[in-house]
Tab-separated table of C-alpha atoms in Angstrom:
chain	number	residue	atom	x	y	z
A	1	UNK	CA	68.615	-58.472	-69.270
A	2	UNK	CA	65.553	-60.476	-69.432
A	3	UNK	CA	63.223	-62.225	-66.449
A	4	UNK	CA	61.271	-65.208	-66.252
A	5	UNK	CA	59.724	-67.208	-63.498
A	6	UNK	CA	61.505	-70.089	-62.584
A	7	UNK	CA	62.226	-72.382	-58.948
A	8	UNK	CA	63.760	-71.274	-55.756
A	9	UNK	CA	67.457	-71.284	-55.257
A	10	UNK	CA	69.021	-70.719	-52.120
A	11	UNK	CA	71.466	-68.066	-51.276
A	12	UNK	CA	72.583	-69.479	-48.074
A	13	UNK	CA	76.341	-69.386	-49.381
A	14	UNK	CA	75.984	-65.853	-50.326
A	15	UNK	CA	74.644	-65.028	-46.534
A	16	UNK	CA	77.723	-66.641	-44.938
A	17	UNK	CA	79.787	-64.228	-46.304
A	18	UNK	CA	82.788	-62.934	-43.862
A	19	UNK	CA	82.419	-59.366	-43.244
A	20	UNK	CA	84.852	-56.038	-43.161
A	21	UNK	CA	84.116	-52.474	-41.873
A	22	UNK	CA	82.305	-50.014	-43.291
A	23	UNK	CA	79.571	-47.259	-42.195
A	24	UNK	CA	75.754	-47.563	-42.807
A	25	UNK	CA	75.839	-43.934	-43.644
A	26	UNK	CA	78.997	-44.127	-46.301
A	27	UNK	CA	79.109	-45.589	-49.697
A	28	UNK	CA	81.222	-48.509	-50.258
A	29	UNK	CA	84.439	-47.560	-52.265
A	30	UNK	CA	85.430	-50.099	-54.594
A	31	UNK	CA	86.206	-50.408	-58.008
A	32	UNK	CA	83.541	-50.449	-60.607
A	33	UNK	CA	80.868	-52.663	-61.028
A	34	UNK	CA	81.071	-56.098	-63.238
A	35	UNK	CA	78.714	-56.058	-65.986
A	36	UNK	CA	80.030	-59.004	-67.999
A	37	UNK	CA	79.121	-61.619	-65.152
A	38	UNK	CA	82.878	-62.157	-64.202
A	39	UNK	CA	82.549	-61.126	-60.570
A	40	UNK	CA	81.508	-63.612	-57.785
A	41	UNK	CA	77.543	-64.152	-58.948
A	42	UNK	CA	76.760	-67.356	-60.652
A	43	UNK	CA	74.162	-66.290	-63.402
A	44	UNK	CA	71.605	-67.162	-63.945
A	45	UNK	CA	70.341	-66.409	-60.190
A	46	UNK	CA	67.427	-67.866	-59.045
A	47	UNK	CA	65.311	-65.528	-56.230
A	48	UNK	CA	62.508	-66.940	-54.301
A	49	UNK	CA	61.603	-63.439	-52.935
A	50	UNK	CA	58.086	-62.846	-50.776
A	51	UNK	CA	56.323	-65.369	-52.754
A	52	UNK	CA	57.658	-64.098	-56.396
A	53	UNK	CA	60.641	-65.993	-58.300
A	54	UNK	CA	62.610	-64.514	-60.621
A	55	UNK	CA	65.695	-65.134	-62.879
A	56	UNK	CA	68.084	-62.638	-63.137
A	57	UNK	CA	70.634	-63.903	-65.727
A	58	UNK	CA	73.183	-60.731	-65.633
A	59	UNK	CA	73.300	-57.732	-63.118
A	60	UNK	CA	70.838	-55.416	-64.244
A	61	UNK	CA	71.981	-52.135	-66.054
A	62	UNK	CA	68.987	-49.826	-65.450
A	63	UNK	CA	67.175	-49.882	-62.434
A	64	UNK	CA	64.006	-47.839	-60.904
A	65	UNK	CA	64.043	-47.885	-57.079
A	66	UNK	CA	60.461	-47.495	-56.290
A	67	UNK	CA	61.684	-46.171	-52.372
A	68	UNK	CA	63.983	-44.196	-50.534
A	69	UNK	CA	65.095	-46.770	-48.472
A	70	UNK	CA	66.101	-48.691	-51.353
A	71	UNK	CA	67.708	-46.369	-53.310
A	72	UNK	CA	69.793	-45.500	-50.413
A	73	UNK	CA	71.035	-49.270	-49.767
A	74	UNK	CA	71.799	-48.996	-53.589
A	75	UNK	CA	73.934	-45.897	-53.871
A	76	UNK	CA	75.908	-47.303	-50.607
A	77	UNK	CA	77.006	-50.549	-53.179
A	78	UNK	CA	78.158	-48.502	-55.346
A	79	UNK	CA	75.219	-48.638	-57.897
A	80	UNK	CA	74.500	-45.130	-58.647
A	81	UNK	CA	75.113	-45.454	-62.298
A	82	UNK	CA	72.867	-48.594	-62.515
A	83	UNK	CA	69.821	-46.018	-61.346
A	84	UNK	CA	67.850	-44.848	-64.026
A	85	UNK	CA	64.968	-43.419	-61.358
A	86	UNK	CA	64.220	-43.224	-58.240
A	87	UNK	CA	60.830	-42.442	-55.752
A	88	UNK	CA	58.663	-42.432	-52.830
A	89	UNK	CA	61.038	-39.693	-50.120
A	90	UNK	CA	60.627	-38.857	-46.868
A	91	UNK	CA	63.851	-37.144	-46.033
A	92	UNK	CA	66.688	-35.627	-48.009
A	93	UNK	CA	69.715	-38.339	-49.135
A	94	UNK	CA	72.173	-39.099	-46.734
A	95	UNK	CA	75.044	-36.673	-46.926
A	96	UNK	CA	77.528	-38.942	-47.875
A	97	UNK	CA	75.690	-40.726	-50.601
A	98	UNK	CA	75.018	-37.268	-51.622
A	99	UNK	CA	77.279	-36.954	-54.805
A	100	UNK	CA	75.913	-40.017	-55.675
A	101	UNK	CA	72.772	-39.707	-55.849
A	102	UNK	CA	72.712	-36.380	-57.271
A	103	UNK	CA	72.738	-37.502	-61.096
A	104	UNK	CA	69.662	-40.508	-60.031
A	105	UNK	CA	66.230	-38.540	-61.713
A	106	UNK	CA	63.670	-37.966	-59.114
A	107	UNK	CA	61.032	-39.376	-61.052
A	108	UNK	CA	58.182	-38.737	-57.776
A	109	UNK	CA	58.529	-37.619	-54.184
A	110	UNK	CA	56.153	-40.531	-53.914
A	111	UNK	CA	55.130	-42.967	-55.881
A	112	UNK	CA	55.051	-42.689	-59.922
A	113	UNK	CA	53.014	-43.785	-62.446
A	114	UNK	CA	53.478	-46.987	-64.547
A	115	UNK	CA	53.977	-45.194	-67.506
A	116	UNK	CA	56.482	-42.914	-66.097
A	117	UNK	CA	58.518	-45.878	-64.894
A	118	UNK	CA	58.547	-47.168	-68.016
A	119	UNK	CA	59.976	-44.106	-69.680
A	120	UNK	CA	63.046	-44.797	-68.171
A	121	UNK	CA	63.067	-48.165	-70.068
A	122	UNK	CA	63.951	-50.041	-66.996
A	123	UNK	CA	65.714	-53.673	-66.932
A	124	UNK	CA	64.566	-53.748	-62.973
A	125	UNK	CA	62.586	-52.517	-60.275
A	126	UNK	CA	63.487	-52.740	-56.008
A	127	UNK	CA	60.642	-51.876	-53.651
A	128	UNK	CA	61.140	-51.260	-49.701
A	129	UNK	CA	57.155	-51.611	-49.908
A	130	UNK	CA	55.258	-53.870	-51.622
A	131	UNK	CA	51.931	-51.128	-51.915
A	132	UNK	CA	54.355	-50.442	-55.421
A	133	UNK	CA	53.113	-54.087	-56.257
A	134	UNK	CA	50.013	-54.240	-54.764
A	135	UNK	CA	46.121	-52.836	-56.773
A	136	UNK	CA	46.255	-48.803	-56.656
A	137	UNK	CA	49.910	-49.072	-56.617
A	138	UNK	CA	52.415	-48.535	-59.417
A	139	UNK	CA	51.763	-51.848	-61.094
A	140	UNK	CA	51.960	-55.653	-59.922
A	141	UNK	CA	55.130	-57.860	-60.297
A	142	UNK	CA	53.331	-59.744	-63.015
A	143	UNK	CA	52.669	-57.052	-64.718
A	144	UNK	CA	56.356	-56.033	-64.650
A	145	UNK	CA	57.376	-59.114	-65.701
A	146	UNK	CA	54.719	-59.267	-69.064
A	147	UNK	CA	57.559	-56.661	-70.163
A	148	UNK	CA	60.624	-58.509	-69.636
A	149	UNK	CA	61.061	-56.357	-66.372
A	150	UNK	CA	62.502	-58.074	-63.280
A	151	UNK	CA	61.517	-56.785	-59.748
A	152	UNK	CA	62.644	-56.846	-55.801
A	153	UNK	CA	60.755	-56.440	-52.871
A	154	UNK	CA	62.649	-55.665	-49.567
A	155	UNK	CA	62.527	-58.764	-47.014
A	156	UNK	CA	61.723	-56.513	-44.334
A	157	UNK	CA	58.234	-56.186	-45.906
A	158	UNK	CA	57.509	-59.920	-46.379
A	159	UNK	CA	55.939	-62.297	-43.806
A	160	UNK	CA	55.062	-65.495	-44.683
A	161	UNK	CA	55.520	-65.193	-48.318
A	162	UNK	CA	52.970	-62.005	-48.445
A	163	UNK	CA	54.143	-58.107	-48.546
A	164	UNK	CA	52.875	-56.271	-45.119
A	165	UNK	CA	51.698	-53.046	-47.215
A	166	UNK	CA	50.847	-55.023	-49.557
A	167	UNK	CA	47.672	-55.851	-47.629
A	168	UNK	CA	49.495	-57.929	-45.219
A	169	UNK	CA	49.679	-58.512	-41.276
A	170	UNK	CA	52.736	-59.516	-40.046
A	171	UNK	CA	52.517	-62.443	-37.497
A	172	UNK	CA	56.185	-62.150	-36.505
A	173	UNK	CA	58.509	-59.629	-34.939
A	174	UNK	CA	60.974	-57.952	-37.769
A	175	UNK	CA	64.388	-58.814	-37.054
A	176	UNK	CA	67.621	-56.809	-38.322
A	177	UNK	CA	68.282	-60.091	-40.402
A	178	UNK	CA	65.725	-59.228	-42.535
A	179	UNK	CA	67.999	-56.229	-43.602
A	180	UNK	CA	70.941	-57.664	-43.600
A	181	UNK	CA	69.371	-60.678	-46.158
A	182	UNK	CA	67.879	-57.564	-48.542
A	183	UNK	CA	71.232	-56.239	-48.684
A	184	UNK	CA	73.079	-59.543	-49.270
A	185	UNK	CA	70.621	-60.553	-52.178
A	186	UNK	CA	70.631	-56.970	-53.894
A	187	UNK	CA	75.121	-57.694	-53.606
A	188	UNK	CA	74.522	-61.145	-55.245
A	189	UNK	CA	71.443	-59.385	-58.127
A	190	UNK	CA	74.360	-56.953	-59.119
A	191	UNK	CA	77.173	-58.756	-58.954
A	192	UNK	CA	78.765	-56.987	-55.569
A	193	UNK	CA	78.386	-59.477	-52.805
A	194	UNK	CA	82.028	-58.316	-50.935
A	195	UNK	CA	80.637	-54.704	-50.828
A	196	UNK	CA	77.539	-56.201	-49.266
A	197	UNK	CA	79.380	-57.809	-47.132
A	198	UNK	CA	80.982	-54.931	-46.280
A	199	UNK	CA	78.118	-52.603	-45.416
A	200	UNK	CA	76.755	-54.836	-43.564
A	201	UNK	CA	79.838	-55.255	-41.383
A	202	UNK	CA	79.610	-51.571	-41.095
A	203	UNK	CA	76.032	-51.732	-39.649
A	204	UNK	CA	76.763	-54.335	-36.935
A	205	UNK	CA	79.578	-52.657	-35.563
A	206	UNK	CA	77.942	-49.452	-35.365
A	207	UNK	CA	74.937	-50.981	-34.113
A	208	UNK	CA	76.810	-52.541	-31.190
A	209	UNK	CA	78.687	-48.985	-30.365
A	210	UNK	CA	74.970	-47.109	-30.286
A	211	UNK	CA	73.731	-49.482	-27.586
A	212	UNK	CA	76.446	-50.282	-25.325
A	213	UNK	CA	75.450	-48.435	-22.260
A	214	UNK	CA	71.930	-47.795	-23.647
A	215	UNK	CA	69.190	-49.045	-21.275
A	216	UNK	CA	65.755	-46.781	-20.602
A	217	UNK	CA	65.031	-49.851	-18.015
A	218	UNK	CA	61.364	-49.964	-19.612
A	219	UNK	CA	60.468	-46.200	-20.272
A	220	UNK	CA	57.383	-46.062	-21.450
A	221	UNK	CA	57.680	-45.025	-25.516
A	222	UNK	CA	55.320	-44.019	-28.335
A	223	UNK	CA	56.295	-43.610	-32.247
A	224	UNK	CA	54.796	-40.702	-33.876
A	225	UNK	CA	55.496	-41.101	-37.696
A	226	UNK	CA	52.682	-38.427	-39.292
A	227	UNK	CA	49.004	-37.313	-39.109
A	228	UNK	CA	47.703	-34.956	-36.395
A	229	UNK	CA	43.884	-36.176	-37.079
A	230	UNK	CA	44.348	-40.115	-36.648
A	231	UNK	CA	48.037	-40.540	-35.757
A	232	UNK	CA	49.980	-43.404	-36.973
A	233	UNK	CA	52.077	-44.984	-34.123
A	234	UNK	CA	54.016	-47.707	-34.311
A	235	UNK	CA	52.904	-51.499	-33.432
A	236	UNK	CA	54.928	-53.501	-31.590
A	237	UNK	CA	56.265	-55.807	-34.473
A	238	UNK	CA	57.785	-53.013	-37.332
A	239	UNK	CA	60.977	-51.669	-37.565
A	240	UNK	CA	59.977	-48.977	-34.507
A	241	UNK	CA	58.968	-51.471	-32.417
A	242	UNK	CA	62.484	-53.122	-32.904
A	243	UNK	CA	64.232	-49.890	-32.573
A	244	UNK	CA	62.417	-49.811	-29.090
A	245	UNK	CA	63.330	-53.287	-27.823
A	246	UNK	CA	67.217	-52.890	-29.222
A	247	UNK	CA	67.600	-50.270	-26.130
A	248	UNK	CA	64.363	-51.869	-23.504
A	249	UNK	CA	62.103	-49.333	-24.234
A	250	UNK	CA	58.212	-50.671	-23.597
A	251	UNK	CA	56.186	-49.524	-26.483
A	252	UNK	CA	52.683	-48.583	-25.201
A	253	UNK	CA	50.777	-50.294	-28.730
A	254	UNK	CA	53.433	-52.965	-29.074
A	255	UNK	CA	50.176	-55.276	-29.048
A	256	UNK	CA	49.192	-54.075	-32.531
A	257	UNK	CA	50.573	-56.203	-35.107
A	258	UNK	CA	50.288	-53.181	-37.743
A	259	UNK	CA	53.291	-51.297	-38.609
A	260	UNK	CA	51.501	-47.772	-38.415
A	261	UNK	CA	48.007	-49.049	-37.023
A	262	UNK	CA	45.744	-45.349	-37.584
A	263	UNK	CA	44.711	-44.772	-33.638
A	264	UNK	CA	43.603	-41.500	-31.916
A	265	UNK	CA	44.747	-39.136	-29.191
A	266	UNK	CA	42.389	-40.199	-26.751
A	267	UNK	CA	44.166	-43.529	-27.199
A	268	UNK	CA	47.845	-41.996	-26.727
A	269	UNK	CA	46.777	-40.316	-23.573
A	270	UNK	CA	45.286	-43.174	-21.734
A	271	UNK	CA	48.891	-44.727	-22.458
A	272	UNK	CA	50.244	-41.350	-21.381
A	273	UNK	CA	54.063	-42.455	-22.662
A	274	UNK	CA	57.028	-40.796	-21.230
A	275	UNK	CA	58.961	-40.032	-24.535
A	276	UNK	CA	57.222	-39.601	-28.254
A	277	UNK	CA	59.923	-40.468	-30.897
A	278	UNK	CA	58.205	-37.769	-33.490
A	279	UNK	CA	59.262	-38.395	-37.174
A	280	UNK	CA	60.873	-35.366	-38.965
A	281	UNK	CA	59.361	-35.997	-42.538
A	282	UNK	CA	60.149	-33.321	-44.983
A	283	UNK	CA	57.286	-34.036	-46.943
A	284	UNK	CA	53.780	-32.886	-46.679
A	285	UNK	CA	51.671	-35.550	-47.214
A	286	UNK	CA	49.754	-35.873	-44.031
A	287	UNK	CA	49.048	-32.937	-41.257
A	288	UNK	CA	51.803	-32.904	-39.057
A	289	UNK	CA	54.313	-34.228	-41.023
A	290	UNK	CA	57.387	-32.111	-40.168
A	291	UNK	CA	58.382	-31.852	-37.095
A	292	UNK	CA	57.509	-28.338	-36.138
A	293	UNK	CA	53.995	-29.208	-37.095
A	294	UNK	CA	54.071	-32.122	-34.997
A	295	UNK	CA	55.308	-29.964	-31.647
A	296	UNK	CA	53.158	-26.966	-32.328
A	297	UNK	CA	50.132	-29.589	-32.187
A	298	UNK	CA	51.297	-31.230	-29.241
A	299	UNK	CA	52.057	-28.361	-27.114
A	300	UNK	CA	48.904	-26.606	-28.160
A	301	UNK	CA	46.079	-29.306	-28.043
A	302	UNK	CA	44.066	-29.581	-25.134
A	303	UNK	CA	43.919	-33.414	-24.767
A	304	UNK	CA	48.083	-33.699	-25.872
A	305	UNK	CA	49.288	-31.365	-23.393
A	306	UNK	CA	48.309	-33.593	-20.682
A	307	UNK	CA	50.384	-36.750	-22.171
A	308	UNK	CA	53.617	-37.392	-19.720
A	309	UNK	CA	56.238	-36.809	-22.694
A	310	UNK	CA	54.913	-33.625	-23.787
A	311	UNK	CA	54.650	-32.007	-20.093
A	312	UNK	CA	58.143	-32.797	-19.906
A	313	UNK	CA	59.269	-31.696	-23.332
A	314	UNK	CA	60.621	-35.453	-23.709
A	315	UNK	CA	61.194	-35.764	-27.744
A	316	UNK	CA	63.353	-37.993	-29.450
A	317	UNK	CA	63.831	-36.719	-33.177
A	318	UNK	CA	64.465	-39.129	-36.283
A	319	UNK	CA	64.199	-39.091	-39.547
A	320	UNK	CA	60.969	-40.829	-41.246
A	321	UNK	CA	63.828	-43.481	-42.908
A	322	UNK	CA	65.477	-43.923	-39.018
A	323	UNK	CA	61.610	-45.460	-38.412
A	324	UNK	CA	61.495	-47.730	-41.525
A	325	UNK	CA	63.852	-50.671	-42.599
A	326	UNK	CA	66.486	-49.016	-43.707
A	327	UNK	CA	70.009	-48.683	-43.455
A	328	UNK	CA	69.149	-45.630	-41.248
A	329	UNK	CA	68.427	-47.753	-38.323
A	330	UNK	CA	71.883	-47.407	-36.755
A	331	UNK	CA	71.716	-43.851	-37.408
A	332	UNK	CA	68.710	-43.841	-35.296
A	333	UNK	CA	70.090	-46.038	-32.498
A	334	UNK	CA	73.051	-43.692	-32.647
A	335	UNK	CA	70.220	-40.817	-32.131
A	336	UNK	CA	68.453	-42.328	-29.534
A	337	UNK	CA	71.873	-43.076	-27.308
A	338	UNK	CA	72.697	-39.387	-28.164
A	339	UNK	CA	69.328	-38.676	-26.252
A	340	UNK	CA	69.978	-40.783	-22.927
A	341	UNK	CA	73.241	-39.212	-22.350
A	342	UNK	CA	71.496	-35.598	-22.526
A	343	UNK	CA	68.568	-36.469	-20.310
A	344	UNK	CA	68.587	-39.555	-18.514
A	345	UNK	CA	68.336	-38.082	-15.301
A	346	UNK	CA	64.779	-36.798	-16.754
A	347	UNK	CA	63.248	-39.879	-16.835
């Protein structure tokens, strides 16, 4: 399959789609995937996507999905055979993409090197975050494309045409939409726009179940994703920040437009929030990473024991993909409403 730069085409038509159940957290069974262009994709496909356009005359055939959260929304169309590599973890697979995903080569549990990528002799490359693209990364779009290799970046990272961690500040709110149009345009790229149509029908309905009954009538909330030294807590426009206004929680540092803005503890306990959301990475890349880490620290520092949430033992536990744009969001709404029913009284 070969890319070139080329103008914008809509896919307006493609994101009017009728929709039919299915899970976020099951892969879409279907038969297998067209690779002759006979399905319901007009090729060539024209993608204007955060700021780069790109052909894509057939589905592509081997793909390198540069993040979890990608990879994930891949194996859920049904692409697992399309992978040729995948990177960048913070959590293990999904249970029921599993199977799946189990014959996809971990090429990094972060991010690889150019050369490795291009070991796997790659046709495409998806990014949830566009620091793959960005200097220090794995390698620019451009550079990508010098090799006849098309790439995606996830519309969750893209404001105004430029990729948050990419170097970015994002001037408006994410919305879900931004998702759902990732998940539409990767169903339209490979040729399986019903079984996008399908997950995403999946994710609204369970979406609607997890916060039907859910109101914290403006609990105070802070995001904990990693880093006991300079914690990263979520600003009030990222995919946290719209986990916490999905069920009226009031996000004490929803006035920094950063996703993870770096802040410190002295910061967290003037705020004094009555429930952390801690991430449960299994990784270690920063202190504090796992969750056992984080709760040892919290219960054991001076300055944290005095914070309103950790007096009262008040954690809510997701999964480092629950905080990002990911499919995962439902499954942590479905967490969080799991949470209220045990302790509502508590708050």
């Amino acid at each position: 399959m070969q890319q070139r730069a080329a103008i914008t085409l809509a896919l307006a038509s493609l994101l009017a789609i009728g929709l039919s159940g299915c899970g976020a957290s099951e892969a879409v069974e279907t038969s297998p995937t067209s690779t002759s262009g006979q399905g319901s994709t007009t090729y060539p496909l024209t993608i204007d996507n955060c700021g780069t356009q790109t052909v894509v005359t057939a589905p592509p055939q081997r793909v390198v999905s540069l993040d979890q959260d990608s990879t994930e929304i891949l194996l859920s169309l049904g692409l697992a055979d399309h992978l040729v590599g995948t990177a960048s973890w913070t959590d293990p697979v999904l249970d029921s993409l599993a199977a799946a995903n189990s014959g996809v080569p971990r090429l990094s549990d972060n991010a690889p090197s150019y050369e490795v990528v291009l070991g796997t002799d790659p046709d495409f490359v998806t990014a949830s975050f566009g620091r793959h693209f960005a200097q220090g990364g794995v390698a620019s779009r451009e550079r990508f494309a010098e090799t006849g290799i098309g790439s995606y970046l996830s519309p969750t990272d893209c404001d105004n045409g430029i990729s948050i961690n990419g170097g970015g500040t994002r001037t408006h709110a994410l919305t879900i939409d931004a998702l759902y149009e990732e998940i539409t345009e990767l169903g339209a790229i490979f040729d399986v726009p019903d079984r996008a149509a399908t997950l995403i029908d999946g994710l609204k309905t369970r979406a609607a179940a997890a916060t039907e009954g859910v109101d914290f009538a403006g609990a105070t909330v802070a995001f904990w994703f990693a880093d006991t030294k300079t914690p990263y807590m979520a600003g009030g426009l990222s995919a946290a920040g719209l986990l916490a206004k999905t069920v009226d929680l009031d996000n004490v540092f929803s006035s920094s437009p950063e996703d993870w803005p770096a802040t410190t503890w002295e910061a967290v306990a003037d705020r004094d929030p009555h429930v952390l959301v801690l991430g449960d990475l299994q990784r270690d890349r920063f202190p504090g990473d796992r969750l056992d880490d984080k709760i040892s620290f919290l219960e054991s520092d001076p300055l944290t024991q005095t914070i309103d949430a950790v007096r009262n033992k008040r954690y809510i536990v997701l999964h480092g993909a629950e905080l990002n744009p990911s499919i995962r969001f439902v499954d942590g709404l479905e967490k969080i409403q799991s949470w209220l029913r045990e302790h509502k009284d508590e708050l």
